């Protein structure tokens, strides 16, 4: 039995300690946000926050999470009450198939948590680990810029 | 995601919820751009789009007595926003707010068979059908109100909110009117469409209806489907198509925790476990051993040129040989592209349940109707006992693993009645087993006269079929693995005007003396099928590269050279618009590092028009490319949502740049070696253009021209032209990697 803090709530899971956090979130806790993309930490579709840092949940074993707070896209907001970042993505229509987008949101949120007013170059650099195949990059960058507000 | 629904509930709903008849199959039309199987037979050739095969209005639109409207479409959301665009079309022509419509898509038990969702046909076939069906229903409702009020129908209007309105202010709701009508009649060919000047929904940037769930962790994908009692499966395979495991360790896999069942049928092996992670661990144990190659070795030394060495069938695309004109300069060149991966971010996934003799399948296939028939054959069930419900996944961009994974899930489910099975391919299985996008080769010889006009155009293209979509059981890879297997489907080219390897090999330009031939190669060195834009990608790259090579030979501006050979007014306008927005006339001249390029195409010569101009910078020391800015102009007829098209064009530009610069399926003699994002890199954020601007031409009321693929060819071509302008080096073999660019610059000196 492992106790996890997920989106502000304490959750008990029975998965074995070597199980990647991705499968714990999806299959034990029924959360859709983190996606299986590669299982190798190469694409970012599975990105979640651990104590506000962006991590690849597909290569993070349950045993490595410890007491760190897990935040998934479900923890940002809901379709009815979106977070400012989710709202910015909606306003920019920054999705096509959308499979990468929950991971994009979580990586971008980690940047904004650490630096509320990043430069455009910082945004690009920070988003580098996450792949989008539909080519929505320009809108994603614009949405993050919109959520961060204009440069001071 | 469409919720499962009991068919009896539909039929018992009352009002206009009557059973609708599926049209039989026979005299086929080209639905989905000629990909997949034959579409249903044409019953009413005078009706637009998919109404030809499904003329009954209640196949498309039903209105309950309380006014609730349900609309049905055979087209599926592939992540391109088609669900929203089609909703806008039907809402406009019914004249109701879009959010009041329940919209059911691509479900073999509920929606009309519109063939594949492919080939940029959804707006042309499905959108046109929904527009006319909506207009027909609005006309019938208006006539019914006229009858009740004893007023001339032409004095009545609709109020945009589901009512017919009289001049004196009286209103009658659609539900009340529909209750005394039957929509089980055929569409009205000349039903008047709404005037674009008073559009309320069409042509507006309606936010996509599928995006909120995708931003908030809603159940948006087949991967998110969780049925009661569902088990997780993984297939156990060799490293790539054309291999099998020599000796999979099934005994050891069977002892792994959580494993419920091993499926072993011929050389097909799957593991079913209680949890996904348990299935993956057991799969790895079973897969650990060696593999054997089952097909001819892969063409390591020749690459795409292998296609020219294989037997081919010659198809004459164009032959307008006329009197010889004097040629001043001749240019001859060969262009190639490699095998590409669809490289979907989400590996393919399906859920299947076999219960009480009925198979229900949730799949992200582009062809649920073909799948119903092909899977029924594969698992040995009558077609009517198989239901396929399209459920979105990651973008596919053509035939990725979606069809195969679904067939495999169905086989596993058939062996385990009562247990819903969720099967997802692993990342390396998607790269290794999906059908690739075809490698292609073209050879072009063209000449210009003393007046700098083209005098002669000889064009040859070599390609496999881009259409190996399963229409029979043999189309699935697993059909050659199971003991009671099926032979592979015969590969066939798609006839013009759509074409496949020869798509866009017929120039839209006005050349006097053309000889265009398609050397169709049946034998496939790698497994291939449809990838976004099919052969149009290399054909447009070749044609538009050659135009710049000729313009350079003649010392003419590439834009002026194109315009001198183009009579189509809409084509001229997109080129002129892109050039104007880009500032073509005042562009920086190629200086060894910076340069600009442009290209144009009308997709298939019958779809959307697209012109691209871009400015690049090449780091001569490394060959690295920086793309500063890209301008596109697109004429897609009446846009449903201009921003929706803009999103598609921006995405098409970035994807085409990725193909052109980075991508190539690699292999050794026995297996594909690009199996992850390290060995198959795609464009990342640091290489995205500094800016992309898209202008959508204003074409109120003109027929829809699908726009989902129109940027693919012109973008790669404009890049090649920009690199040549910048460096003087002409790259003719994609991908145009930094290493190749650096080597080419070295040759130029």
XYZ file of N, CA, C and O in Angstrom, chain A residues 2 6-7 15 30 37 39 46 50 60-61 100 104 111 114 122 139 150:
72
model
N 0.583 2.144 -0.929
C 1.317 3.410 -0.986
C 0.316 4.547 -0.844
O -0.788 4.477 -1.377
N -2.422 13.403 -4.499
C -2.730 13.694 -5.912
C -3.772 14.804 -5.981
O -4.873 14.660 -5.441
N -3.405 15.887 -6.601
C -4.305 17.032 -6.766
C -4.920 17.463 -5.427
O -6.118 17.713 -5.321
N -0.846 -0.609 -6.204
C 0.069 -0.995 -7.290
C 1.450 -1.285 -6.722
O 1.859 -0.714 -5.702
N -7.955 6.328 -12.144
C -8.953 6.692 -13.162
C -8.801 8.100 -13.711
O -9.788 8.704 -14.144
N 2.612 7.923 -24.187
C 3.081 8.304 -25.513
C 4.244 7.440 -25.963
O 4.272 6.926 -27.069
N 6.642 5.914 -23.091
C 7.164 5.104 -21.994
C 8.655 5.262 -21.801
O 9.279 4.494 -21.080
N 3.007 12.355 -21.034
C 2.673 11.874 -19.689
C 3.045 12.886 -18.603
O 2.973 12.563 -17.419
N 5.466 17.151 -9.968
C 5.782 16.623 -8.637
C 6.369 17.789 -7.853
O 7.440 18.295 -8.223
N 8.726 7.473 -14.020
C 8.824 7.745 -12.589
C 8.127 6.617 -11.832
O 6.909 6.553 -11.799
N 8.898 5.690 -11.250
C 8.233 4.596 -10.517
C 7.483 5.136 -9.302
O 7.879 6.148 -8.710
N -1.310 15.484 -26.880
C -0.120 15.998 -26.185
C -0.458 17.111 -25.201
O 0.406 17.540 -24.434
N 1.522 19.252 -22.266
C 1.963 20.625 -22.549
C 1.538 21.560 -21.417
O 2.311 22.411 -20.954
N 6.608 25.952 -15.522
C 7.370 27.165 -15.835
C 6.740 28.373 -15.149
O 7.436 29.154 -14.479
N 7.287 28.699 -11.494
C 8.631 29.128 -11.091
C 8.943 30.542 -11.554
O 9.737 31.253 -10.934
N 12.504 31.898 -23.268
C 12.433 30.981 -22.118
C 11.283 29.988 -22.286
O 11.410 28.825 -21.919
N 0.426 28.026 -31.539
C -0.714 28.341 -30.670
C -0.399 28.028 -29.212
O -0.830 28.741 -28.306
N 1.591 40.008 -20.677
C 2.607 40.645 -21.516
C 3.912 40.797 -20.760
O 3.931 40.868 -19.526
